[in-house]
mmCIF file of C-alpha atoms in Angstrom:
data_model
loop_
_atom_site.group_PDB
_atom_site.id
_atom_site.type_symbol
_atom_site.label_atom_id
_atom_site.label_comp_id
_atom_site.label_asym_id
_atom_site.label_seq_id
_atom_site.Cartn_x
_atom_site.Cartn_y
_atom_site.Cartn_z
ATOM 1 C CA MET Z 650 -4.120 8.973 16.145
ATOM 2 C CA ALA Z 651 -7.212 6.895 15.521
ATOM 3 C CA ASP Z 652 -7.635 3.793 17.636
ATOM 4 C CA LYS Z 653 -6.968 0.457 15.978
ATOM 5 C CA ILE Z 654 -10.249 -1.161 14.942
ATOM 6 C CA ASN Z 655 -11.322 -4.212 16.892
ATOM 7 C CA LEU Z 656 -11.043 -7.129 14.491
ATOM 8 C CA GLY Z 657 -11.565 -9.828 17.069
ATOM 9 C CA ILE Z 658 -9.409 -12.170 19.112
ATOM 10 C CA ASN Z 659 -9.382 -15.955 19.008
ATOM 11 C CA THR Z 660 -9.311 -16.734 22.720
ATOM 12 C CA LEU Z 661 -8.971 -20.465 22.082
ATOM 13 C CA GLU Z 662 -5.505 -20.143 20.579
ATOM 14 C CA LYS Z 663 -2.856 -20.643 23.276
ATOM 15 C CA ILE Z 664 0.341 -20.541 21.212
ATOM 16 C CA PHE Z 665 1.523 -17.069 20.249
ATOM 17 C CA LYS Z 666 2.284 -16.827 16.540
ATOM 18 C CA THR Z 667 4.341 -14.287 14.634
ATOM 19 C CA GLY Z 668 4.999 -14.056 10.918
ATOM 20 C CA PHE Z 669 4.964 -12.161 7.642
ATOM 21 C CA ALA Z 670 2.197 -12.048 5.028
ATOM 22 C CA SER Z 671 3.001 -10.409 1.693
ATOM 23 C CA LEU Z 672 0.232 -8.886 -0.419
ATOM 24 C CA ILE Z 673 0.585 -9.174 -4.179
ATOM 25 C CA ALA Z 674 -1.874 -7.943 -6.796
ATOM 26 C CA ARG Z 675 -2.273 -6.062 -10.006
ATOM 27 C CA PRO Z 676 -2.761 -2.304 -9.519
ATOM 28 C CA ASN Z 677 -5.890 -0.893 -7.893
ATOM 29 C CA VAL Z 678 -7.263 -4.084 -6.375
ATOM 30 C CA GLY Z 679 -7.252 -2.617 -2.859
ATOM 31 C CA LYS Z 680 -4.028 -3.600 -1.070
ATOM 32 C CA SER Z 681 -3.511 -0.235 0.560
ATOM 33 C CA THR Z 682 -7.190 0.043 1.495
ATOM 34 C CA LEU Z 683 -6.976 -3.349 3.206
ATOM 35 C CA LEU Z 684 -3.906 -2.364 5.231
ATOM 36 C CA ASN Z 685 -5.485 0.917 6.285
ATOM 37 C CA LYS Z 686 -8.585 -0.935 7.464
ATOM 38 C CA ILE Z 687 -6.529 -3.413 9.501
ATOM 39 C CA ALA Z 688 -4.397 -0.628 11.004
ATOM 40 C CA GLY Z 689 -7.414 1.518 11.815
ATOM 41 C CA GLN Z 690 -5.793 4.583 10.251
ATOM 42 C CA LYS Z 691 -4.069 5.612 7.041
ATOM 43 C CA ILE Z 692 -0.589 4.151 6.654
ATOM 44 C CA ALA Z 693 -0.701 3.671 2.872
ATOM 45 C CA ILE Z 694 -2.086 6.076 0.304
ATOM 46 C CA THR Z 695 -4.878 5.115 -2.052
ATOM 47 C CA SER Z 696 -6.061 6.459 -5.396
ATOM 48 C CA PRO Z 697 -7.550 5.245 -8.702
ATOM 49 C CA VAL Z 698 -4.118 5.660 -10.330
ATOM 50 C CA ALA Z 699 -1.892 2.636 -11.031
ATOM 51 C CA GLN Z 700 1.479 2.470 -9.223
ATOM 52 C CA THR Z 701 0.281 4.648 -6.337
ATOM 53 C CA THR Z 702 2.267 2.495 -3.898
ATOM 54 C CA ARG Z 703 6.015 2.829 -4.551
ATOM 55 C CA ASN Z 704 7.648 1.281 -1.486
ATOM 56 C CA GLN Z 705 7.192 -1.756 0.694
ATOM 57 C CA ILE Z 706 4.988 -0.732 3.606
ATOM 58 C CA LYS Z 707 4.618 -2.879 6.702
ATOM 59 C CA CYS Z 708 1.350 -2.951 8.608
ATOM 60 C CA ILE Z 709 1.668 -4.590 12.015
ATOM 61 C CA TYR Z 710 -1.412 -6.232 13.505
ATOM 62 C CA THR Z 711 -1.121 -7.483 17.086
ATOM 63 C CA ASP Z 712 -3.695 -9.196 19.282
ATOM 64 C CA ASP Z 713 -3.513 -11.493 22.322
ATOM 65 C CA ASN Z 714 -2.241 -14.511 20.412
ATOM 66 C CA SER Z 715 -0.495 -13.273 17.297
ATOM 67 C CA GLN Z 716 1.470 -10.600 15.506
ATOM 68 C CA ILE Z 717 0.985 -10.454 11.747
ATOM 69 C CA ILE Z 718 3.338 -8.247 9.735
ATOM 70 C CA PHE Z 719 1.661 -7.433 6.429
ATOM 71 C CA ILE Z 720 3.888 -6.242 3.596
ATOM 72 C CA ASP Z 721 2.241 -4.029 0.987
ATOM 73 C CA THR Z 722 4.103 -3.840 -2.308
ATOM 74 C CA PRO Z 723 3.750 -1.816 -5.512
ATOM 75 C CA GLY Z 724 1.042 -3.090 -7.859
ATOM 76 C CA ILE Z 725 2.546 -5.539 -10.339
ATOM 77 C CA HIS Z 726 3.208 -4.197 -13.819
ATOM 78 C CA LYS Z 727 5.690 -4.647 -16.653
ATOM 79 C CA PRO Z 728 8.479 -2.075 -16.061
ATOM 80 C CA VAL Z 729 9.008 0.580 -18.745
ATOM 81 C CA ASN Z 730 11.685 2.686 -17.003
ATOM 82 C CA LYS Z 731 14.064 2.678 -14.014
ATOM 83 C CA LEU Z 732 11.269 3.580 -11.623
ATOM 84 C CA GLY Z 733 9.257 0.674 -13.019
ATOM 85 C CA GLU Z 734 12.223 -1.647 -12.429
ATOM 86 C CA PHE Z 735 12.384 -0.487 -8.824
ATOM 87 C CA LEU Z 736 8.671 -1.143 -8.286
ATOM 88 C CA SER Z 737 8.959 -4.599 -9.823
ATOM 89 C CA GLU Z 738 11.981 -5.515 -7.686
ATOM 90 C CA GLU Z 739 10.189 -4.287 -4.557
ATOM 91 C CA SER Z 740 7.326 -6.676 -5.245
ATOM 92 C CA LYS Z 741 9.607 -9.636 -5.982
ATOM 93 C CA SER Z 742 11.736 -9.134 -2.888
ATOM 94 C CA SER Z 743 8.681 -9.185 -0.617
ATOM 95 C CA LEU Z 744 7.963 -12.772 -1.699
ATOM 96 C CA GLU Z 745 11.435 -14.138 -0.932
ATOM 97 C CA ASP Z 746 11.302 -13.950 2.858
ATOM 98 C CA THR Z 747 7.693 -14.324 3.900
ATOM 99 C CA ASP Z 748 5.568 -16.978 5.581
ATOM 100 C CA LEU Z 749 2.514 -16.524 3.413
ATOM 101 C CA ILE Z 750 1.438 -14.838 0.184
ATOM 102 C CA LEU Z 751 -1.954 -13.149 -0.098
ATOM 103 C CA PHE Z 752 -2.966 -12.924 -3.764
ATOM 104 C CA LEU Z 753 -5.488 -10.098 -3.728
ATOM 105 C CA VAL Z 754 -7.962 -10.124 -6.613
ATOM 106 C CA ASP Z 755 -11.053 -8.193 -7.660
ATOM 107 C CA ALA Z 756 -14.122 -10.304 -6.860
ATOM 108 C CA GLY Z 757 -16.209 -8.053 -9.101
ATOM 109 C CA CYS Z 758 -14.666 -9.400 -12.300
ATOM 110 C CA GLN Z 759 -13.095 -12.541 -13.691
ATOM 111 C CA ALA Z 760 -9.361 -13.161 -13.847
ATOM 112 C CA GLY Z 761 -7.738 -11.120 -16.588
ATOM 113 C CA PRO Z 762 -4.356 -10.941 -18.375
ATOM 114 C CA GLY Z 763 -2.814 -8.988 -15.487
ATOM 115 C CA ASP Z 764 -3.750 -11.664 -12.953
ATOM 116 C CA ARG Z 765 -2.456 -14.437 -15.226
ATOM 117 C CA TRP Z 766 0.827 -12.534 -15.728
ATOM 118 C CA ILE Z 767 1.317 -12.298 -11.953
ATOM 119 C CA VAL Z 768 0.723 -16.012 -11.481
ATOM 120 C CA GLU Z 769 3.062 -16.982 -14.323
ATOM 121 C CA ASN Z 770 5.877 -14.609 -13.356
ATOM 122 C CA TYR Z 771 5.626 -14.416 -9.561
ATOM 123 C CA LEU Z 772 3.503 -17.155 -8.025
ATOM 124 C CA LYS Z 773 3.582 -20.270 -10.204
ATOM 125 C CA ASN Z 774 6.849 -21.623 -8.797
ATOM 126 C CA SER Z 775 6.563 -20.134 -5.314
ATOM 127 C CA LYS Z 776 7.225 -22.471 -2.400
ATOM 128 C CA ARG Z 777 5.234 -20.263 -0.034
ATOM 129 C CA PRO Z 778 1.595 -21.040 0.805
ATOM 130 C CA ILE Z 779 -0.863 -18.823 -1.074
ATOM 131 C CA ILE Z 780 -4.337 -17.622 -0.130
ATOM 132 C CA ILE Z 781 -6.561 -16.017 -2.759
ATOM 133 C CA VAL Z 782 -8.181 -12.966 -1.162
ATOM 134 C CA ALA Z 783 -11.209 -11.907 -3.192
ATOM 135 C CA ASN Z 784 -11.747 -8.221 -2.432
ATOM 136 C CA LYS Z 785 -14.600 -5.851 -3.312
ATOM 137 C CA ILE Z 786 -17.440 -8.258 -2.577
ATOM 138 C CA ASP Z 787 -19.402 -5.138 -1.615
ATOM 139 C CA THR Z 788 -19.604 -4.310 -5.346
ATOM 140 C CA ILE Z 789 -21.647 -7.448 -6.069
ATOM 141 C CA SER Z 790 -25.328 -7.502 -5.120
ATOM 142 C CA LYS Z 791 -26.713 -10.232 -2.846
ATOM 143 C CA ASN Z 792 -28.870 -11.413 -5.741
ATOM 144 C CA ASN Z 793 -25.844 -12.019 -7.955
ATOM 145 C CA LYS Z 794 -23.985 -14.699 -6.009
ATOM 146 C CA PRO Z 795 -23.579 -16.939 -9.116
ATOM 147 C CA LYS Z 796 -21.470 -14.192 -10.722
ATOM 148 C CA LEU Z 797 -19.260 -14.002 -7.634
ATOM 149 C CA GLU Z 798 -18.712 -17.756 -7.613
ATOM 150 C CA LEU Z 799 -17.850 -17.816 -11.333
ATOM 151 C CA ASN Z 800 -15.338 -15.030 -10.790
ATOM 152 C CA ILE Z 801 -13.745 -16.947 -7.900
ATOM 153 C CA ILE Z 802 -13.469 -20.081 -10.042
ATOM 154 C CA SER Z 803 -11.647 -18.121 -12.763
ATOM 155 C CA TYR Z 804 -8.950 -17.109 -10.246
ATOM 156 C CA LYS Z 805 -8.588 -20.606 -8.807
ATOM 157 C CA GLN Z 806 -8.130 -21.994 -12.307
ATOM 158 C CA LEU Z 807 -4.931 -19.970 -12.678
ATOM 159 C CA PHE Z 808 -3.242 -22.430 -10.323
ATOM 160 C CA ASN Z 809 -2.560 -26.152 -10.535
ATOM 161 C CA GLU Z 810 -3.859 -26.670 -6.999
ATOM 162 C CA ASN Z 811 -7.044 -25.909 -5.130
ATOM 163 C CA LEU Z 812 -6.061 -22.845 -3.108
ATOM 164 C CA PRO Z 813 -8.094 -21.472 -0.185
ATOM 165 C CA VAL Z 814 -10.214 -18.385 -0.912
ATOM 166 C CA ILE Z 815 -11.345 -15.708 1.545
ATOM 167 C CA LYS Z 816 -13.967 -13.238 0.299
ATOM 168 C CA ILE Z 817 -13.671 -9.772 1.839
ATOM 169 C CA SER Z 818 -14.477 -6.107 1.494
ATOM 170 C CA ALA Z 819 -11.485 -3.955 2.460
ATOM 171 C CA LYS Z 820 -13.755 -0.919 2.146
ATOM 172 C CA THR Z 821 -16.383 -2.040 4.674
ATOM 173 C CA GLY Z 822 -14.271 -4.451 6.734
ATOM 174 C CA LYS Z 823 -16.505 -7.440 5.971
ATOM 175 C CA ASN Z 824 -14.780 -10.781 6.706
ATOM 176 C CA ILE Z 825 -11.485 -9.138 7.730
ATOM 177 C CA ARG Z 826 -11.589 -11.081 11.000
ATOM 178 C CA THR Z 827 -12.057 -14.305 9.018
ATOM 179 C CA LEU Z 828 -9.004 -13.431 6.927
ATOM 180 C CA LEU Z 829 -6.883 -12.739 10.028
ATOM 181 C CA GLU Z 830 -7.837 -16.057 11.605
ATOM 182 C CA LYS Z 831 -7.011 -17.905 8.374
ATOM 183 C CA ILE Z 832 -3.606 -16.216 8.173
ATOM 184 C CA LYS Z 833 -2.778 -17.327 11.722
ATOM 185 C CA GLU Z 834 -3.055 -20.967 10.618
ATOM 186 C CA TYR Z 835 0.064 -20.511 8.482
ATOM 187 C CA LEU Z 836 2.236 -18.603 10.955
ATOM 188 C CA PRO Z 837 4.978 -20.195 13.066
ATOM 189 C CA ALA Z 838 5.123 -19.916 16.834
ATOM 190 C CA GLY Z 839 7.281 -17.006 17.890
ATOM 191 C CA GLU Z 840 7.675 -13.900 19.992
ATOM 192 C CA LYS Z 841 6.583 -10.392 19.045
ATOM 193 C CA LEU Z 842 8.900 -8.480 16.736
ATOM 194 C CA TYR Z 843 7.282 -5.088 17.401
ATOM 195 C CA PRO Z 844 5.711 -3.400 20.446
ATOM 196 C CA ASP Z 845 1.933 -3.731 20.772
ATOM 197 C CA GLU Z 846 1.269 -0.078 19.953
ATOM 198 C CA GLU Z 847 3.320 -0.078 16.741
ATOM 199 C CA ILE Z 848 1.194 -0.407 13.584
ATOM 200 C CA THR Z 849 3.684 0.435 10.807
ATOM 201 C CA ASP Z 850 7.401 0.685 10.096
ATOM 202 C CA GLN Z 851 6.865 3.993 8.299
ATOM 203 C CA ASN Z 852 8.181 7.059 10.144
ATOM 204 C CA LEU Z 853 6.197 10.290 10.213
ATOM 205 C CA ARG Z 854 8.313 11.915 7.470
ATOM 206 C CA VAL Z 855 7.533 9.090 5.071
ATOM 207 C CA ILE Z 856 3.829 9.157 5.899
ATOM 208 C CA VAL Z 857 3.726 12.943 5.386
ATOM 209 C CA SER Z 858 5.464 12.706 2.006
ATOM 210 C CA GLU Z 859 3.003 10.020 0.923
ATOM 211 C CA VAL Z 860 -0.016 12.055 2.039
ATOM 212 C CA ILE Z 861 1.218 15.029 -0.005
ATOM 213 C CA ARG Z 862 1.785 12.785 -3.043
ATOM 214 C CA GLU Z 863 -1.718 11.361 -2.686
ATOM 215 C CA LYS Z 864 -3.240 14.854 -2.765
ATOM 216 C CA ILE Z 865 -1.239 15.661 -5.897
ATOM 217 C CA ILE Z 866 -2.463 12.471 -7.579
ATOM 218 C CA LEU Z 867 -6.087 13.211 -6.722
ATOM 219 C CA ASN Z 868 -5.931 16.846 -7.874
ATOM 220 C CA THR Z 869 -3.940 16.685 -11.124
ATOM 221 C CA LYS Z 870 -4.166 15.435 -14.676
ATOM 222 C CA ASP Z 871 -3.188 11.969 -15.868
ATOM 223 C CA GLU Z 872 0.413 12.837 -16.760
ATOM 224 C CA ILE Z 873 1.360 14.006 -13.270
ATOM 225 C CA PRO Z 874 0.997 10.960 -10.936
ATOM 226 C CA HIS Z 875 3.772 8.909 -12.585
ATOM 227 C CA SER Z 876 6.133 11.889 -12.718
ATOM 228 C CA VAL Z 877 6.014 13.214 -9.167
ATOM 229 C CA ALA Z 878 7.961 12.500 -5.988
ATOM 230 C CA VAL Z 879 7.887 14.252 -2.610
ATOM 231 C CA ILE Z 880 10.765 14.843 -0.190
ATOM 232 C CA VAL Z 881 10.212 16.152 3.338
ATOM 233 C CA GLU Z 882 13.237 18.408 3.762
ATOM 234 C CA ASP Z 883 12.517 19.597 7.284
ATOM 235 C CA TYR Z 884 10.173 18.479 10.062
ATOM 236 C CA LYS Z 885 10.245 20.333 13.367
ATOM 237 C CA GLN Z 886 7.902 19.190 16.126
ATOM 238 C CA THR Z 887 6.874 21.428 19.019
ATOM 239 C CA GLU Z 888 4.155 21.118 21.628
ATOM 240 C CA LYS Z 889 1.886 23.589 19.824
ATOM 241 C CA ILE Z 890 2.680 23.073 16.116
ATOM 242 C CA ASP Z 891 4.590 20.860 13.668
ATOM 243 C CA LYS Z 892 6.489 22.826 11.015
ATOM 244 C CA ILE Z 893 7.056 20.934 7.769
ATOM 245 C CA LYS Z 894 8.897 21.908 4.611
ATOM 246 C CA ALA Z 895 8.465 19.592 1.625
ATOM 247 C CA GLN Z 896 9.736 19.605 -1.942
ATOM 248 C CA ILE Z 897 7.627 18.297 -4.820
ATOM 249 C CA ILE Z 898 9.762 16.861 -7.643
ATOM 250 C CA VAL Z 899 8.415 16.755 -11.222
ATOM 251 C CA SER Z 900 10.094 15.783 -14.480
ATOM 252 C CA ALA Z 901 9.130 18.743 -16.724
ATOM 253 C CA GLU Z 902 8.448 22.482 -16.515
ATOM 254 C CA SER Z 903 4.930 21.966 -17.859
ATOM 255 C CA GLN Z 904 4.151 19.665 -14.920
ATOM 256 C CA LYS Z 905 5.413 22.284 -12.481
ATOM 257 C CA GLY Z 906 2.933 24.746 -13.940
ATOM 258 C CA ILE Z 907 0.086 22.257 -13.635
ATOM 259 C CA ILE Z 908 0.775 21.548 -9.965
ATOM 260 C CA ILE Z 909 1.137 25.228 -9.062
ATOM 261 C CA GLY Z 910 -1.992 26.198 -11.009
ATOM 262 C CA LYS Z 911 -3.271 29.658 -11.830
ATOM 263 C CA ASN Z 912 -1.979 32.139 -9.257
ATOM 264 C CA GLY Z 913 -0.843 29.184 -7.128
ATOM 265 C CA ALA Z 914 -4.425 28.023 -6.546
ATOM 266 C CA LEU Z 915 -3.894 24.285 -7.089
ATOM 267 C CA LEU Z 916 -0.740 24.115 -4.981
ATOM 268 C CA LYS Z 917 -2.616 25.892 -2.202
ATOM 269 C CA LYS Z 918 -5.480 23.372 -2.467
ATOM 270 C CA ILE Z 919 -3.056 20.440 -2.374
ATOM 271 C CA GLY Z 920 -1.320 21.960 0.643
ATOM 272 C CA THR Z 921 -4.554 22.570 2.533
ATOM 273 C CA GLU Z 922 -5.864 19.047 1.958
ATOM 274 C CA ALA Z 923 -2.516 17.519 2.954
ATOM 275 C CA ARG Z 924 -2.189 19.720 6.044
ATOM 276 C CA LEU Z 925 -5.632 18.783 7.365
ATOM 277 C CA GLU Z 926 -4.905 15.081 7.008
ATOM 278 C CA ILE Z 927 -1.423 15.381 8.517
ATOM 279 C CA GLU Z 928 -2.921 17.211 11.510
ATOM 280 C CA ASP Z 929 -5.269 14.276 12.032
ATOM 281 C CA ILE Z 930 -2.360 11.817 11.864
ATOM 282 C CA ALA Z 931 0.062 13.868 13.995
ATOM 283 C CA GLN Z 932 -2.651 15.005 16.422
ATOM 284 C CA ASN Z 933 -1.192 18.509 16.370
ATOM 285 C CA LYS Z 934 -1.466 21.747 14.426
ATOM 286 C CA VAL Z 935 0.650 21.761 11.256
ATOM 287 C CA TYR Z 936 2.329 24.523 9.261
ATOM 288 C CA LEU Z 937 3.125 23.105 5.815
ATOM 289 C CA GLU Z 938 5.336 24.734 3.169
ATOM 290 C CA LEU Z 939 5.411 23.218 -0.320
ATOM 291 C CA PHE Z 940 7.926 23.938 -3.086
ATOM 292 C CA VAL Z 941 7.986 22.546 -6.644
ATOM 293 C CA LYS Z 942 11.256 21.634 -8.346
ATOM 294 C CA VAL Z 943 11.975 20.198 -11.807
ATOM 295 C CA LYS Z 944 14.351 17.219 -12.206
ATOM 296 C CA LYS Z 945 14.055 16.318 -15.874
ATOM 297 C CA ASN Z 946 13.135 12.672 -16.472
ATOM 298 C CA TRP Z 947 14.034 11.729 -12.878
ATOM 299 C CA GLN Z 948 12.106 8.460 -13.080
ATOM 300 C CA LYS Z 949 14.498 7.278 -15.846
ATOM 301 C CA ASP Z 950 17.681 8.397 -14.054
ATOM 302 C CA GLU Z 951 19.118 5.821 -11.648
ATOM 303 C CA LYS Z 952 21.146 8.428 -9.743
ATOM 304 C CA ALA Z 953 18.069 10.604 -9.310
ATOM 305 C CA LEU Z 954 16.047 7.609 -8.146
ATOM 306 C CA LYS Z 955 18.634 6.747 -5.504
ATOM 307 C CA ALA Z 956 18.706 10.350 -4.316
ATOM 308 C CA LEU Z 957 14.926 10.197 -3.911
ATOM 309 C CA GLY Z 958 15.093 6.934 -1.968
ATOM 310 C CA TYR Z 959 14.343 4.457 -4.759
ATOM 311 C CA THR Z 960 17.176 1.913 -4.918
ATOM 312 C CA VAL Z 961 17.044 -0.205 -8.051
ATOM 313 C CA THR Z 962 18.363 -3.753 -7.654
ATOM 314 C CA GLU Z 963 20.558 -4.872 -10.504
#
């Protein structure tokens, strides 16, 4: 696995701090990209498609004086089916037992209806401290700083208090160290909850299923991403090769045909791309078998959602 990137250590801090920081944002602002940058490897999938993240994912950052457990949640949206309810509940639950909330916003544009909806429905009455994290500063030219500042003001005006703002680029890593040091100010003193080498709570099966789903999202038409799930049915590790069998679940026969493609070409492409990335993560050769199965309207069926690992809170 790739080494964790060196994000700096504050040698002046003597008290070890441990705590949780939940990330909340509208879709596609860069939560997963930020966690991957902090971890130094992929632990959360990314794509231009809304609702890419479907489960809470913990990224564990440890240095000499702190352990920060970041919680990535599904992008906030108004639920339209049982899967949507699950995603919404996942995001809400992450805010109930956390030390700090990171409200991630797009520095390249002003606050919009989605950001206001999050503040009104999730953050307005929160008793947890909030930091506004303005991501994507790399998209704004150095000669356009006034635009950046106006955008920041629009986000601050969503709140009744003057919240701290950290400007970052999750893509390039700019100011990530500054963000980490700011987070530490809000964490309580405490012992480590995870070993130093642990960077996520996701097991290899979960990571593999998410990598496969990412490749499907990136290679298929608009209707597919919201209608697909992946289950790793079998994972056998040996010294020379990891053998993986995974099932791709879709909600209609037409979607099955799209994923398989003409003469199986698209499924083969998805499998090859996923295998190469899994080999990089597992640091071993991988034999990957993919199968496509139809479960009609699974994302609207609570029993099907539970069977696939999505537990909807009533």
